[in-house]
CSV table of C-alpha atoms in Angstrom, one decimal:
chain,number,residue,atom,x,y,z
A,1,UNK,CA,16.0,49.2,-51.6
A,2,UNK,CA,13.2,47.5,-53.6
A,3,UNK,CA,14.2,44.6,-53.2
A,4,UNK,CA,14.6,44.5,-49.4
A,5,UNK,CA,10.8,45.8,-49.7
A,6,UNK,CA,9.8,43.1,-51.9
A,7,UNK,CA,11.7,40.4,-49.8
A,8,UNK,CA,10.2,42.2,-46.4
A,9,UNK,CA,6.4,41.3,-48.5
A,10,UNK,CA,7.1,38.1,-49.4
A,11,UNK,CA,7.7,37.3,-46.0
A,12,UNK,CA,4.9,38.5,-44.4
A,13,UNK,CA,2.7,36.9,-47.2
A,14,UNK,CA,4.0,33.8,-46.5
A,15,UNK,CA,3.2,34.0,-42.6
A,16,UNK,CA,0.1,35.8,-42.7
A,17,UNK,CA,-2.2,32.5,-43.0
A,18,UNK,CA,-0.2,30.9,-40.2
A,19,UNK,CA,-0.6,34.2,-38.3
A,20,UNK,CA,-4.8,34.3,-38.9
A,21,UNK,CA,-4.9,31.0,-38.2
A,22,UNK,CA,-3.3,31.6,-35.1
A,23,UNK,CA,-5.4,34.8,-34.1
A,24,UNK,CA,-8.9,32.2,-34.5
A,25,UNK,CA,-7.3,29.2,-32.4
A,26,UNK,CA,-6.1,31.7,-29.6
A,27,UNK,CA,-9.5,33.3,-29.6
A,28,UNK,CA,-11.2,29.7,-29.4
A,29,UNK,CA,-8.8,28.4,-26.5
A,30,UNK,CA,-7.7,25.8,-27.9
A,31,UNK,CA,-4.0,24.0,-27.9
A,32,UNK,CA,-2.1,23.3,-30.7
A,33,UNK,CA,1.6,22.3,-31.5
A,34,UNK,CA,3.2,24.9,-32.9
A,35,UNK,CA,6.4,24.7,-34.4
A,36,UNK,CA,9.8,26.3,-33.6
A,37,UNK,CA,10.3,28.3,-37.4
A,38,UNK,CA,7.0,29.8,-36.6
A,39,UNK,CA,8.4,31.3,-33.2
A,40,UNK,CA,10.7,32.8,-34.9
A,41,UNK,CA,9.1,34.1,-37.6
A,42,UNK,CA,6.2,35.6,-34.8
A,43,UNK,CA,9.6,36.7,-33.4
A,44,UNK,CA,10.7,39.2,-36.7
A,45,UNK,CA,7.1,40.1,-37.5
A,46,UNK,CA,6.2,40.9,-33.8
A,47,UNK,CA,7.2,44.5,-33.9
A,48,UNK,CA,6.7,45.4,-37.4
A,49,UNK,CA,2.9,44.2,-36.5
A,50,UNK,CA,2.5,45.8,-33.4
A,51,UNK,CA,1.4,42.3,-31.9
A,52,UNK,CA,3.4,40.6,-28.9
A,53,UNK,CA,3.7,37.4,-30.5
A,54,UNK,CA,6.4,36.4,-27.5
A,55,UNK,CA,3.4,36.3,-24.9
A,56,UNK,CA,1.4,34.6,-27.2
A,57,UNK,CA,4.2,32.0,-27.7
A,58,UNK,CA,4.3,31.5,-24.0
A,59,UNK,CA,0.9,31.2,-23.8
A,60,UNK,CA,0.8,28.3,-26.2
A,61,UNK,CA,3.7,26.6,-24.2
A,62,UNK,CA,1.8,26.6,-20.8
A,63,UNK,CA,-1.7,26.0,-21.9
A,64,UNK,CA,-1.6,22.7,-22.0
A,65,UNK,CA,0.2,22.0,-18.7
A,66,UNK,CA,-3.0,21.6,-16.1
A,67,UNK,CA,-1.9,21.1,-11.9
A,68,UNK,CA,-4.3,18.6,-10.3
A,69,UNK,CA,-5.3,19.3,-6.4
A,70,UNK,CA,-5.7,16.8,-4.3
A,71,UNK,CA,-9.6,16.2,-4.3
A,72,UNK,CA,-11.7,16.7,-1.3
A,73,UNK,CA,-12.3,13.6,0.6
A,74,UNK,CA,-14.7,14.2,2.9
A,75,UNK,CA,-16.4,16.9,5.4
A,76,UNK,CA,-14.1,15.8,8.3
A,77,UNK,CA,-10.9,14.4,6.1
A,78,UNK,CA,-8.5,17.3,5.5
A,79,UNK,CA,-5.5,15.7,5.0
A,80,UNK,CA,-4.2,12.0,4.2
A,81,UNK,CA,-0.9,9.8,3.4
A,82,UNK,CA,-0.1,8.8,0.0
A,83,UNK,CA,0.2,5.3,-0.5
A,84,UNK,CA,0.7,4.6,-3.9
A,85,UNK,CA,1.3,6.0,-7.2
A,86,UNK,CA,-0.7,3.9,-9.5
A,87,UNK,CA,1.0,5.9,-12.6
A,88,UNK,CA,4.5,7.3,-13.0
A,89,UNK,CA,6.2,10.5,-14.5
A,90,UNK,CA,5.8,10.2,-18.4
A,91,UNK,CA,2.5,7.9,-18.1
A,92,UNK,CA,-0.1,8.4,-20.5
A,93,UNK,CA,-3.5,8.6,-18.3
A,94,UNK,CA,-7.1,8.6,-19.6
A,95,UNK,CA,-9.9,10.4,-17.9
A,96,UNK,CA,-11.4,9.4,-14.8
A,97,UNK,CA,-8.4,6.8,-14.5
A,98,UNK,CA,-7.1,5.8,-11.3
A,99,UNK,CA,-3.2,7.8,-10.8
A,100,UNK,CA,-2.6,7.5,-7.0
A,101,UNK,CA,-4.5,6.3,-3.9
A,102,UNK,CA,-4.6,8.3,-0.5
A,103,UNK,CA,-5.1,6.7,2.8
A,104,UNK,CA,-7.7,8.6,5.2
A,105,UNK,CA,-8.0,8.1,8.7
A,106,UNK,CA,-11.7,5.7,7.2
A,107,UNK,CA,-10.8,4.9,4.3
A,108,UNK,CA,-8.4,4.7,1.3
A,109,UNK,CA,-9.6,7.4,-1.1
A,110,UNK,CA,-9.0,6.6,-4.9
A,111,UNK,CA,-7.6,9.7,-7.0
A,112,UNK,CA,-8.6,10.1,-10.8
A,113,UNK,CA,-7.3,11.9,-13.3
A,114,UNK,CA,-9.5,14.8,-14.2
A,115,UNK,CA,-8.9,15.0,-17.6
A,116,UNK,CA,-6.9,12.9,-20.5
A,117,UNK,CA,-2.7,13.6,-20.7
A,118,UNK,CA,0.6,12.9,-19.9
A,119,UNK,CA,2.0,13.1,-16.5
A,120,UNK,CA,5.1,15.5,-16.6
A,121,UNK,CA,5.4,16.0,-12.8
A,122,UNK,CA,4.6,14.9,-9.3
A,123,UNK,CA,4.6,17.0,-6.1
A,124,UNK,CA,4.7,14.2,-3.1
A,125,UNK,CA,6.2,11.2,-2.7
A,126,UNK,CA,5.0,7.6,-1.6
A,127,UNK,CA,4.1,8.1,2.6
A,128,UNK,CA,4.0,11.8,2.2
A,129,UNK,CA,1.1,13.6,3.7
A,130,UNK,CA,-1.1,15.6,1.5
A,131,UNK,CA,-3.6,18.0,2.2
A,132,UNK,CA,-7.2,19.2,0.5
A,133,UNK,CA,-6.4,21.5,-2.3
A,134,UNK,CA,-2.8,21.4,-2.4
A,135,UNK,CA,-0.9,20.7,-5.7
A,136,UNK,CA,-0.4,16.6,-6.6
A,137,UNK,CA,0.8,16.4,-10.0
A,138,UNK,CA,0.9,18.0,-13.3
A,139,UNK,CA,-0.7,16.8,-16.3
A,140,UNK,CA,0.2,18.0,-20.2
A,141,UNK,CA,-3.0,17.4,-21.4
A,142,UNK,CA,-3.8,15.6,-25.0
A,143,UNK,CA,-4.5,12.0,-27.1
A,144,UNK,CA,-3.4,9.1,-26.3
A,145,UNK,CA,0.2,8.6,-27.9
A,146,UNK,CA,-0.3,6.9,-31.3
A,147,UNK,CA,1.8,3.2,-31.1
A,148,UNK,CA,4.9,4.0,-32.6
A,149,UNK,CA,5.4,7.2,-31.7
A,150,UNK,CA,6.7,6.6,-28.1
A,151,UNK,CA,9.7,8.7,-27.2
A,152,UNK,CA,12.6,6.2,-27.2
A,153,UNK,CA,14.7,6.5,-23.4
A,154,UNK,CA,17.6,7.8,-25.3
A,155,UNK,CA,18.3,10.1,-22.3
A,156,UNK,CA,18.8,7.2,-20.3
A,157,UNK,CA,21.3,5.6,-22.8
A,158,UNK,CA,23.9,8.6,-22.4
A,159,UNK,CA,24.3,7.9,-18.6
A,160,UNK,CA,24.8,4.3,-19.2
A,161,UNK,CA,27.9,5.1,-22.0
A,162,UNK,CA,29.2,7.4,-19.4
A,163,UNK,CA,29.5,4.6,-16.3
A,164,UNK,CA,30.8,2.1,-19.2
A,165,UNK,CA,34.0,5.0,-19.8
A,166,UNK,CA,34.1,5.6,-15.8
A,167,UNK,CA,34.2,1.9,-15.5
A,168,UNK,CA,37.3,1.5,-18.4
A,169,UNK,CA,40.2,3.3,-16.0
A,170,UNK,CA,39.1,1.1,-12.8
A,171,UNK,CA,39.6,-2.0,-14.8
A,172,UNK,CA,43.4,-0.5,-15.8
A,173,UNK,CA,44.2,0.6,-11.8
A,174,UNK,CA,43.1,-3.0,-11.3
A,175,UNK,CA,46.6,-4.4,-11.2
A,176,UNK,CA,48.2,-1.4,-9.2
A,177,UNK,CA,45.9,-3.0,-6.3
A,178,UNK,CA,47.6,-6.5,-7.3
A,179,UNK,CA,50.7,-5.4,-6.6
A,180,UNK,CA,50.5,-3.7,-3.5
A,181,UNK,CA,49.5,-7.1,-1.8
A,182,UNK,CA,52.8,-8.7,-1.7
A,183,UNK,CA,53.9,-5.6,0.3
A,184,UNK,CA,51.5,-5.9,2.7
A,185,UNK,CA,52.4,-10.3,2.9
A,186,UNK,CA,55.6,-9.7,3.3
A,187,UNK,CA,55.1,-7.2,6.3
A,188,UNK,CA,53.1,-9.6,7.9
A,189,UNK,CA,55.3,-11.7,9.8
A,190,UNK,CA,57.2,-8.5,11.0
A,191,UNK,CA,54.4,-8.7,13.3
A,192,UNK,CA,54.3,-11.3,16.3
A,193,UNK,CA,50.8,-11.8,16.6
A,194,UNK,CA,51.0,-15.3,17.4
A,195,UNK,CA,52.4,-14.4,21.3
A,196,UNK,CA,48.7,-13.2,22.3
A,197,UNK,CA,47.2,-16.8,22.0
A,198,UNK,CA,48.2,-17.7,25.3
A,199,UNK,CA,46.0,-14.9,26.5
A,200,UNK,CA,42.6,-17.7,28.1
A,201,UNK,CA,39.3,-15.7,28.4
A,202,UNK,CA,35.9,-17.2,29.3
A,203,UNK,CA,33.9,-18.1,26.4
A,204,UNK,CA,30.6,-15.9,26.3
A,205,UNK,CA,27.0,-17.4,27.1
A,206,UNK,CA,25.2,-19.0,24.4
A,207,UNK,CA,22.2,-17.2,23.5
A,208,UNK,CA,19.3,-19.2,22.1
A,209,UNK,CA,16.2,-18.2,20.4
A,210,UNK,CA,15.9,-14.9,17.8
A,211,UNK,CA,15.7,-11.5,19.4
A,212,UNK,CA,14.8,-9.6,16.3
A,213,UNK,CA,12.5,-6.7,16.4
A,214,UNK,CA,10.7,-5.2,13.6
A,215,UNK,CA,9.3,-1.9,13.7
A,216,UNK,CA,6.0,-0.8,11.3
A,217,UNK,CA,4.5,2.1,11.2
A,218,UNK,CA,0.6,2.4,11.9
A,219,UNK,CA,-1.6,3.5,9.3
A,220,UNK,CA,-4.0,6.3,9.3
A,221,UNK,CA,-7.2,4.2,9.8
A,222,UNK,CA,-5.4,2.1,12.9
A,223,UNK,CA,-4.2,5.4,14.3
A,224,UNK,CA,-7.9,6.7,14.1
A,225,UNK,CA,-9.5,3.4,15.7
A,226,UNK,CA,-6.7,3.6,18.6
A,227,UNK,CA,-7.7,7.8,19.1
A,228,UNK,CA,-11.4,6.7,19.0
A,229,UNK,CA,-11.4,3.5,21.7
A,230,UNK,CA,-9.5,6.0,24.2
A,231,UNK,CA,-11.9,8.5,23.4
A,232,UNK,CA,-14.4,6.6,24.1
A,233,UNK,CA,-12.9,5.6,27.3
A,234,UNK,CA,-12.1,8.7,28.7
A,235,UNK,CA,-15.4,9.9,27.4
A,236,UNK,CA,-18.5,7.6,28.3
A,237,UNK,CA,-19.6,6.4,31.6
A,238,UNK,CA,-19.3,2.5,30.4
A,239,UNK,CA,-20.8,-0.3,32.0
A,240,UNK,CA,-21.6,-3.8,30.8
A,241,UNK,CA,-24.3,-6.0,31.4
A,242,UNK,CA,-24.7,-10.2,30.3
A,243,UNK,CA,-26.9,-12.5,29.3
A,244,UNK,CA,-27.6,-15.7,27.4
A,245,UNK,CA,-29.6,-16.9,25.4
A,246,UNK,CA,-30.9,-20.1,23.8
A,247,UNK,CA,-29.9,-20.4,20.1
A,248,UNK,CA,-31.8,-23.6,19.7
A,249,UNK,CA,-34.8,-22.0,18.0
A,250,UNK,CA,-33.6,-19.7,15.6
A,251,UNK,CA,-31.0,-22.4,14.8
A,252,UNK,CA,-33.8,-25.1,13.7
A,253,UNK,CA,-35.2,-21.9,11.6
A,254,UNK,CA,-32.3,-21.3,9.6
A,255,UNK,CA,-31.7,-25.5,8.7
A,256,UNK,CA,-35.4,-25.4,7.5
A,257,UNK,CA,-35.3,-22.4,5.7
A,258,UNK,CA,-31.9,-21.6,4.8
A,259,UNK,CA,-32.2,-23.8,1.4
A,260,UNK,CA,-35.1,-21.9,0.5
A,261,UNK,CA,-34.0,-18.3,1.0
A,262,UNK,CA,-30.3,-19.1,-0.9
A,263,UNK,CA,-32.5,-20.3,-3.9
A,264,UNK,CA,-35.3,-17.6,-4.1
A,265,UNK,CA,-32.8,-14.8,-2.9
A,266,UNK,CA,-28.9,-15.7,-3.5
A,267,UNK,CA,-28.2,-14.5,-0.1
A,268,UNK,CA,-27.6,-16.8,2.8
A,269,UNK,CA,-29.5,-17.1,5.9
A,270,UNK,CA,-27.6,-16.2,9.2
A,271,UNK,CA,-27.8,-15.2,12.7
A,272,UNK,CA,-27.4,-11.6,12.1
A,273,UNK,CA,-30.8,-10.5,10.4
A,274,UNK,CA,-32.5,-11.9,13.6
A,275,UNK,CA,-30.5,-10.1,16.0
A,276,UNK,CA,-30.1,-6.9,13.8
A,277,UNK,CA,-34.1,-6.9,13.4
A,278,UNK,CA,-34.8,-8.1,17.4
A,279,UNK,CA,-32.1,-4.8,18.4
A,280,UNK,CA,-34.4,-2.5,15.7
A,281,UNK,CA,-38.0,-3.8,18.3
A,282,UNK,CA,-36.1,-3.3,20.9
A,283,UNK,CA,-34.7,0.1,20.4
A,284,UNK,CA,-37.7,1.7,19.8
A,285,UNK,CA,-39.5,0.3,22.7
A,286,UNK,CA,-36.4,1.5,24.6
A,287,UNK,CA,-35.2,4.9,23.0
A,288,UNK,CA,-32.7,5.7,25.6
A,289,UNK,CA,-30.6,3.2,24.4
A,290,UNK,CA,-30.7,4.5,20.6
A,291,UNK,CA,-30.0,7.6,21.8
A,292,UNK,CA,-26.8,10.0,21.9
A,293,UNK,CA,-25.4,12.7,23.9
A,294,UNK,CA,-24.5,16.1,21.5
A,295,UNK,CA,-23.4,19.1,24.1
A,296,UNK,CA,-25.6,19.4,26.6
A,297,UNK,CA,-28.8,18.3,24.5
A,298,UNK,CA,-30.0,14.3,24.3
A,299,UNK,CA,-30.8,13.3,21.0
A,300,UNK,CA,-33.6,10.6,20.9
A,301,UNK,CA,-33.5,9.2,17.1
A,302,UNK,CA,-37.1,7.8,15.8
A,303,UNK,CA,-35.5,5.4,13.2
A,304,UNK,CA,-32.8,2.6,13.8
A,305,UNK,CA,-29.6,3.1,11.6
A,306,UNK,CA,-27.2,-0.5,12.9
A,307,UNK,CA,-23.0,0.0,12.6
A,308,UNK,CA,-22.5,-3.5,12.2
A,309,UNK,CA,-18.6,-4.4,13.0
A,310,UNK,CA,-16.4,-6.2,10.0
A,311,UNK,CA,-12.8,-7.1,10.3
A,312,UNK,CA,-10.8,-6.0,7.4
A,313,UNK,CA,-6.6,-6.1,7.1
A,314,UNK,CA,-6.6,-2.8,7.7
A,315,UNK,CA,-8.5,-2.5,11.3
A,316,UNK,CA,-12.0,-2.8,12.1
A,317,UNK,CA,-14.5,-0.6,10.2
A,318,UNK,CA,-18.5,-0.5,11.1
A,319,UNK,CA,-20.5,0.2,7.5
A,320,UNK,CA,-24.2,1.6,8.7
A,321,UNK,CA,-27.5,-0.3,7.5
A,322,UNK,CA,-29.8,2.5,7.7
A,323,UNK,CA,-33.9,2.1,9.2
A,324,UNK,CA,-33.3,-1.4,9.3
A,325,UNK,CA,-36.9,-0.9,11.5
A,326,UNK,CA,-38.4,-1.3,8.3
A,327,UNK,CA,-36.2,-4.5,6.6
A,328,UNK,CA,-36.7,-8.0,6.6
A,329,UNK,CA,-34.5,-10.6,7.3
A,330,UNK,CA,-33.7,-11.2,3.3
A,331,UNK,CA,-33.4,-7.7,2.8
A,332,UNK,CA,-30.6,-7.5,6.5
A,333,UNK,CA,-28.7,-10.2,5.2
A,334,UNK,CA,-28.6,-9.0,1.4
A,335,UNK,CA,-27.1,-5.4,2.8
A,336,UNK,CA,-24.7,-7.2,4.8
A,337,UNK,CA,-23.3,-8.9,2.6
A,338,UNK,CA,-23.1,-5.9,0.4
A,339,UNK,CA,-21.7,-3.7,2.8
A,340,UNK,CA,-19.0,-7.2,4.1
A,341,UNK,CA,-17.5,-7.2,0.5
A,342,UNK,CA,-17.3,-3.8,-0.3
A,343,UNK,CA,-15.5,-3.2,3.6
A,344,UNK,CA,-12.9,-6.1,2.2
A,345,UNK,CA,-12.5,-5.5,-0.9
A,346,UNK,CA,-11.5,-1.5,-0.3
A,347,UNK,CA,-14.2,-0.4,-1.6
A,348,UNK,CA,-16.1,1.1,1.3
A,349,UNK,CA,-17.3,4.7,1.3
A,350,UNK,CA,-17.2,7.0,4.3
A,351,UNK,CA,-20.7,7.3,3.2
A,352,UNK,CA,-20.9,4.0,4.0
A,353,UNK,CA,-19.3,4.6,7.8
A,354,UNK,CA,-21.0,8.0,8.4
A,355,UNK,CA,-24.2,7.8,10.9
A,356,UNK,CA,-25.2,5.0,13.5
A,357,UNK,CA,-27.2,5.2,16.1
A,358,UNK,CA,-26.4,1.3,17.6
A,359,UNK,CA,-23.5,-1.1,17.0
A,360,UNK,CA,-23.5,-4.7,16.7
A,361,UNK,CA,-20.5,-6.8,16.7
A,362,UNK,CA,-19.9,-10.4,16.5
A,363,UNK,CA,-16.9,-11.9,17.9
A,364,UNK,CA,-18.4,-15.0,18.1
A,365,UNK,CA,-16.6,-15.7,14.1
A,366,UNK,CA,-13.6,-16.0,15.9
A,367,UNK,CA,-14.1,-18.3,18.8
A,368,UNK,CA,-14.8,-15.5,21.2
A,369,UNK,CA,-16.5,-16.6,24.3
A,370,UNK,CA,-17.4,-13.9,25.9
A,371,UNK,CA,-16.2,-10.0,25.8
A,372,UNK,CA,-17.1,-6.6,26.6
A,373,UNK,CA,-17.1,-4.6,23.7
A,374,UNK,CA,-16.3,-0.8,23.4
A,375,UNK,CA,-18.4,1.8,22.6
A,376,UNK,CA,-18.8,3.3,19.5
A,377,UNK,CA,-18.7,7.2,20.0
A,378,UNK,CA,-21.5,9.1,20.0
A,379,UNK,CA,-23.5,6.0,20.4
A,380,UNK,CA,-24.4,5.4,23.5
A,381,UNK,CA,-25.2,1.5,23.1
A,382,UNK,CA,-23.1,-1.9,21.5
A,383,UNK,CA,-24.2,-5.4,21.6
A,384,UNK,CA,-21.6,-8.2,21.7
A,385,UNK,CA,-22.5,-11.4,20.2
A,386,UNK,CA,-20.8,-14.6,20.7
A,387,UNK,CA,-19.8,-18.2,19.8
A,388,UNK,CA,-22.1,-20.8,20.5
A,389,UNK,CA,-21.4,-23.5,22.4
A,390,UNK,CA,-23.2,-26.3,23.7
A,391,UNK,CA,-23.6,-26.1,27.6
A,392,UNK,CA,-26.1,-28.3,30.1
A,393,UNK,CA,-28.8,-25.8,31.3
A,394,UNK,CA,-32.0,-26.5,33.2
A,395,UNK,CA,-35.4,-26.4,30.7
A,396,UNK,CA,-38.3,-27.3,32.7
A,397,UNK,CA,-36.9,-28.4,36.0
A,398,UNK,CA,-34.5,-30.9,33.7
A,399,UNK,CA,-30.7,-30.5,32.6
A,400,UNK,CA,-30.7,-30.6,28.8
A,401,UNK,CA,-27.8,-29.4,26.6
A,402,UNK,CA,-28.6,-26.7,24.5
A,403,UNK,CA,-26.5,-23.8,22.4
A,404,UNK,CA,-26.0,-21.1,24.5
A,405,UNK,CA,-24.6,-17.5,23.6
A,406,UNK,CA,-23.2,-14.9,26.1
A,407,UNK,CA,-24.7,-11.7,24.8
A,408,UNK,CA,-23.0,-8.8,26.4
A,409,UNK,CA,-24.5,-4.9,26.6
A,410,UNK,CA,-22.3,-1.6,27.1
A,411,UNK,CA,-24.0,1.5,27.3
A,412,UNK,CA,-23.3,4.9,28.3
A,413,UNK,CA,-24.4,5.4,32.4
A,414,UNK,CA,-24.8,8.9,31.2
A,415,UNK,CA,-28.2,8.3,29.2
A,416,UNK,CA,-29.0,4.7,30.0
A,417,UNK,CA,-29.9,3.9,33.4
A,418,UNK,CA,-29.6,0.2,34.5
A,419,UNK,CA,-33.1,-0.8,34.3
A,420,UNK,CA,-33.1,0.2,30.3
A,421,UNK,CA,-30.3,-1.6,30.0
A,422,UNK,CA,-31.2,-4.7,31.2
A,423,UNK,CA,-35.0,-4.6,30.0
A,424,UNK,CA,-33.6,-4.1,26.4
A,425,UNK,CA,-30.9,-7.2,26.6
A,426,UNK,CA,-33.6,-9.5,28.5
A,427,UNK,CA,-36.3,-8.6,25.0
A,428,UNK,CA,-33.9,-9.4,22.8
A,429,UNK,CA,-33.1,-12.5,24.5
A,430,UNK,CA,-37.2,-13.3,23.8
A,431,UNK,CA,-37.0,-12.3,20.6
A,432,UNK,CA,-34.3,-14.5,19.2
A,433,UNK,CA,-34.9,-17.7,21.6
A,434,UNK,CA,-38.2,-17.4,20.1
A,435,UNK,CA,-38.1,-16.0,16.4
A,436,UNK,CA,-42.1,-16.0,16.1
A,437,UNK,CA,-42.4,-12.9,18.1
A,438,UNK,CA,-40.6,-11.1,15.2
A,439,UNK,CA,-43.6,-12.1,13.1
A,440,UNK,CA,-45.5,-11.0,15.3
A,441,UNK,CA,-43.9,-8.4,16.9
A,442,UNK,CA,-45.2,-9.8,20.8
């Protein structure tokens, strides 16, 4: 009997500081690895105690395991296709580092890892669709590994042992398939095939050429530009209006000038800060065309925010430069060519898309003649530019050849009325064959 008691003390003596020291990490939530003996002595004391050391024990198994949501993306964006899983199951994955990406119906949204751990579990696949606030993946939260200390795949070795055994009778049933061949050789000539030969059919039409199909599946941000043109279409009241205009002027600007402003700004001088800042004059001496159409209400916007159209691999996208009423032609070109890289790059925002109150697009980089461009919802205006191209024209009663651009105009019938229209695409036309006007603004 006494020395069951003193055994019983020792025991508890022993665990007591592990016991306290567990009491003041619980209490300061934090994790710790706790080994297995310990359990089990929690386990023996736990009633003798009056503590229940088996929740406790539970609680230290699950604390560390943390389920990440798929992050918000965006006001509109509720939902989106995974792409890519950047890391694996069993990846180590620092915080704020990039796991997966998610492709939106604007843009492909970047997912980081909110905290440093292990990924122990994933809860979509590659070209699933995820929504807001839904489970992704499940991190066990801690370090970084120390080098070394990798778990070794030894899991992975047992399989490959077990196909090497499944693999050792196949090699022995080998020669039972050997022999069965001269069975089926000597049956063969049992069977007069030969006799059918005489049998004449005509031979089949030679088909030339390949007449292979291949069949992709759009992506989100295609899908969106597609529902968005036939909106538009089915929408707006769209008519089109021309014009051209002579490029000859701003064109012996930019070779005088273009030296200069690459050296004092690092930007390069182009077309589209004149015709960006000639649209900004224009639109506010002609606010119908900067206007938009929300219910029943007209909305008549006192600054000038440009959508200007860039090509990327994935579909067109149209990045905003906002009150470009009040930039200069350095300051256009140095925000397009911000906006230009980010769009290719992947980079862009739908900060960046969000907003617009007029739309350029130039489909003169590509050799485009002439076109009538698509409006960009709820904008009710969209300049086309074009390629130049040198054409005879009359200039003071004489033919001369000059370079020419087809401008082109679509606007909503439902706000703009022809005579806006065409009063806004004939100023412009002043503005950029003469490039002094935007100096001073005549």
């Amino acid at each position: 009997m006494h020395s069951r008691l003193a055994r019983n003390i020792t025991r508890t003596t022993a665990l007591k500081p592990t016991m306290n020291a567990l009491r003041l990490v619980s209490s300061r939530n934090l994790h710790i690895q706790t080994p297995a003996a310990l359990y089990t002595g929690m386990d023996r004391l736990g009633k003798t105690n009056g503590v229940q050391y088996g929740a406790l024990r539970q609680q230290f198994r699950t604390y560390a395991d943390k389920v990440v949501k798929v992050p918000q993306m965006a006001e509109s964006i509720s939902e989106g296709t995974l792409k890519q899983w950047v890391k694996q199951v069993g990846d180590f994955v620092a915080q704020d580092e990039e796991v997966a990406t998610i492709e939106t119906d604007k843009v492909d949204v970047t997912v980081n890892s909110p905290a440093s751990g292990t990924i122990i579990e994933v809860y979509a696949q590659e070209e699933d669709n995820v929504s807001v606030g839904g489970d992704f993946f499940k991190l066990e939260l801690g370090d970084a590994p120390k080098e070394g200390s990798a778990p070794t795949p030894k899991k992975e070795e047992a399989p490959k042992q077990e196909e090497q055994e499944e693999s050792k009778p196949k090699q022995e049933e080998q020669p039972k398939k050997v022999e069965s061949k001269p069975q089926e050789q000597e049956s063969k000539p049992k069977k007069e095939q030969p006799k059918q030969q005489p049998i004449t059919e005509e031979e089949p039409v030679k088909v030339y050429g390949n007449r292979n199909e291949t069949r992709v599946k759009m992506n989100r941000m295609r899908l969106r530009i597609a529902e968005r043109l036939k909106q538009s279409q089915d929408t707006a009241a769209s008519l089109t209006t021309f014009n051209e205009i002579d490029m000859s002027g701003l064109m012996q600007l930019r070779k005088e000038y273009k030296d200069a402003v690459v050296k004092k700004h690092g930007v390069k001088f182009g077309f589209m800060s004149a015709f960006v800042k000639a649209s900004a004059i224009a639109l506010q001496e002609i606010p119908a065309v900067n206007a938009s159409i929300e219910g029943t209400d007209l909305v008549y916007h006192d600054y000038v925010d440009v959508s200007v159209a860039v090509s990327t691999p994935k579909g067109l996208v149209t990045p905003v430069l906002r009150n470009v009423e009040d930039m200069s032609f350095v300051d256009i070109e140095k925000n397009i060519a911000a906006m230009g890289n980010k769009a290719r790059d992947g980079k862009i925002t739908i900060e960046d898309m969000t907003g617009g109150t007029f739309t350029i697009s130039n489909g003169g980089v590509f050799g485009s003649l002439m076109g009538t461009p698509i409006l960009n919802p709820p904008q009710s205006g969209i300049l086309g530019m074009h390629a130049i191209k040198e054409r005879p024209v009359v200039v003071d009663g004489k033919i001369e050849i000059r370079p020419m651009m087809y401008v082109a105009l679509t606007y909503d019938h439902r706000i703009i009325d022809g005579r806006e229209a065409v009063t806004f695409l004939v100023r412009l036309k002043e503005m950029v064959e003469d490039p002094r006007r935007l100096l001073l603004d005549v």
